[in-house]
C-alpha cells in the first residue's frame, strides 16, 4: 500500500536530519572547547574563501576538500551551475573539473555579497578520516610517476630536508619520497612557518573554517552516497541528478592506512596527531587503533 510508504520515507529523512544535527553540534562543541586555538583570527578574509564553490541557481555553497570525493562533487556543481551545458557529471573529464574558471568561488564576490550568501545559502562540506585522507594524498601525489609538479615542488624539498646522504638524482627529481619522510616534513615546525600546507594535506579546519562558517550539512566519505543524495534532494534536484558512484579499486582503505603507519615512530605519530587533532575531534573520528601515541 502506497500510503504506508510515505511515513517510512519521512522517518528516514527525519533520522538523517537528526544525524546531521548531531554532526553540526559536534563541530560547534569542538570549536567552543578549543576556542583559544581556533579563533586566533576572528575575521575571515576573501582569501580564506577560495575553497567555497557557489551555486547561485540553487543557493548552495560547497567547501571542497581534496581527497574527499571533491572531483565528483565539482563535476556535480558544474552540472548544477552549467544551466544545461552538462547533464551527466561523469561526462566531465576530471582535469576539467579542477579548472578554476569552471566554477565560481566565494572569494570572487564583494563583502556584502559574501555575507548575504553565507547567511542565506545552504552550506555543506565532506570530510574523511584524517589519516586515511593523508595517506590517500601521499599515494596520489608522491607515488604516481605523472605527478612531476608535486615531485619538483615538494618532493625535492622533503628529500633535501629529511633524507641524510640523499643522491643527487633524488635531490633533483624528488620522485621517491617515503611516507616516513613526508610525515617528518609535516610535523617539522619549519614547514608550518615557511608556508601554509598544500590543500591536499591541509586540515579541513583550515580549508573550510568550520568555526567561523556555520555549515548546514557535513557529509562523510564513509557514507558518501547517502549524504550526497540527501544534499541533492534538499537542493531540489534529487529527482534528476544522482551522485555518481563507482567503485575505485585504488581507493585508500583503513587497512592500507594502518600499514603506512607501521613504520612511523610513536613520537612522530603523536606529533602528527596533534597537527590533525581538531579534524579528528570536530568530525567525530576516534583515535585510530593502530596508533602508538606517547
Short mmCIF file of C-alpha atoms in Angstrom, two decimals, residues 13-33 39 118 121-125 127 209-220 227 230-231 234 278 281-284:
data_model
loop_
_atom_site.label_atom_id
_atom_site.label_comp_id
_atom_site.label_asym_id
_atom_site.label_seq_id
_atom_site.Cartn_x
_atom_site.Cartn_y
_atom_site.Cartn_z
CA UNK A 13 14.53 11.85 6.35
CA UNK A 14 13.99 12.89 9.94
CA UNK A 15 16.62 10.36 11.05
CA UNK A 16 19.02 11.81 8.52
CA UNK A 17 18.17 15.31 9.69
CA UNK A 18 18.92 14.28 13.27
CA UNK A 19 22.22 12.73 12.17
CA UNK A 20 23.28 16.00 10.52
CA UNK A 21 22.20 17.95 13.59
CA UNK A 22 24.47 15.72 15.72
CA UNK A 23 27.36 16.34 13.32
CA UNK A 24 26.76 20.10 13.44
CA UNK A 25 26.65 20.06 17.25
CA UNK A 26 29.92 18.16 17.38
CA UNK A 27 31.60 20.91 15.33
CA UNK A 28 30.10 23.66 17.48
CA UNK A 29 31.18 21.94 20.70
CA UNK A 30 34.72 21.35 19.42
CA UNK A 31 35.03 24.96 18.30
CA UNK A 32 33.88 26.14 21.70
CA UNK A 33 36.17 23.78 23.61
CA UNK A 39 39.64 31.64 16.96
CA UNK A 118 26.94 32.87 3.85
CA UNK A 121 22.65 29.74 1.14
CA UNK A 122 22.77 26.07 2.12
CA UNK A 123 26.38 25.34 3.03
CA UNK A 124 27.97 21.89 3.06
CA UNK A 125 31.28 20.07 3.03
CA UNK A 127 35.09 15.08 5.44
CA UNK A 209 36.81 27.37 8.56
CA UNK A 210 34.01 25.43 10.29
CA UNK A 211 34.35 27.53 13.45
CA UNK A 212 33.55 30.72 11.53
CA UNK A 213 31.23 29.36 8.86
CA UNK A 214 28.17 27.52 10.08
CA UNK A 215 27.76 24.54 7.74
CA UNK A 216 24.24 23.19 7.40
CA UNK A 217 25.40 19.75 6.31
CA UNK A 218 28.53 17.75 6.97
CA UNK A 219 28.82 14.81 4.66
CA UNK A 220 31.19 11.93 5.33
CA UNK A 227 24.91 12.00 2.25
CA UNK A 230 20.40 13.71 0.66
CA UNK A 231 22.03 17.07 -0.14
CA UNK A 234 17.41 19.15 -0.19
CA UNK A 278 40.94 19.32 15.50
CA UNK A 281 37.61 15.85 17.18
CA UNK A 282 35.41 18.11 15.10
CA UNK A 283 34.17 15.41 12.77
CA UNK A 284 33.98 12.72 15.40
#
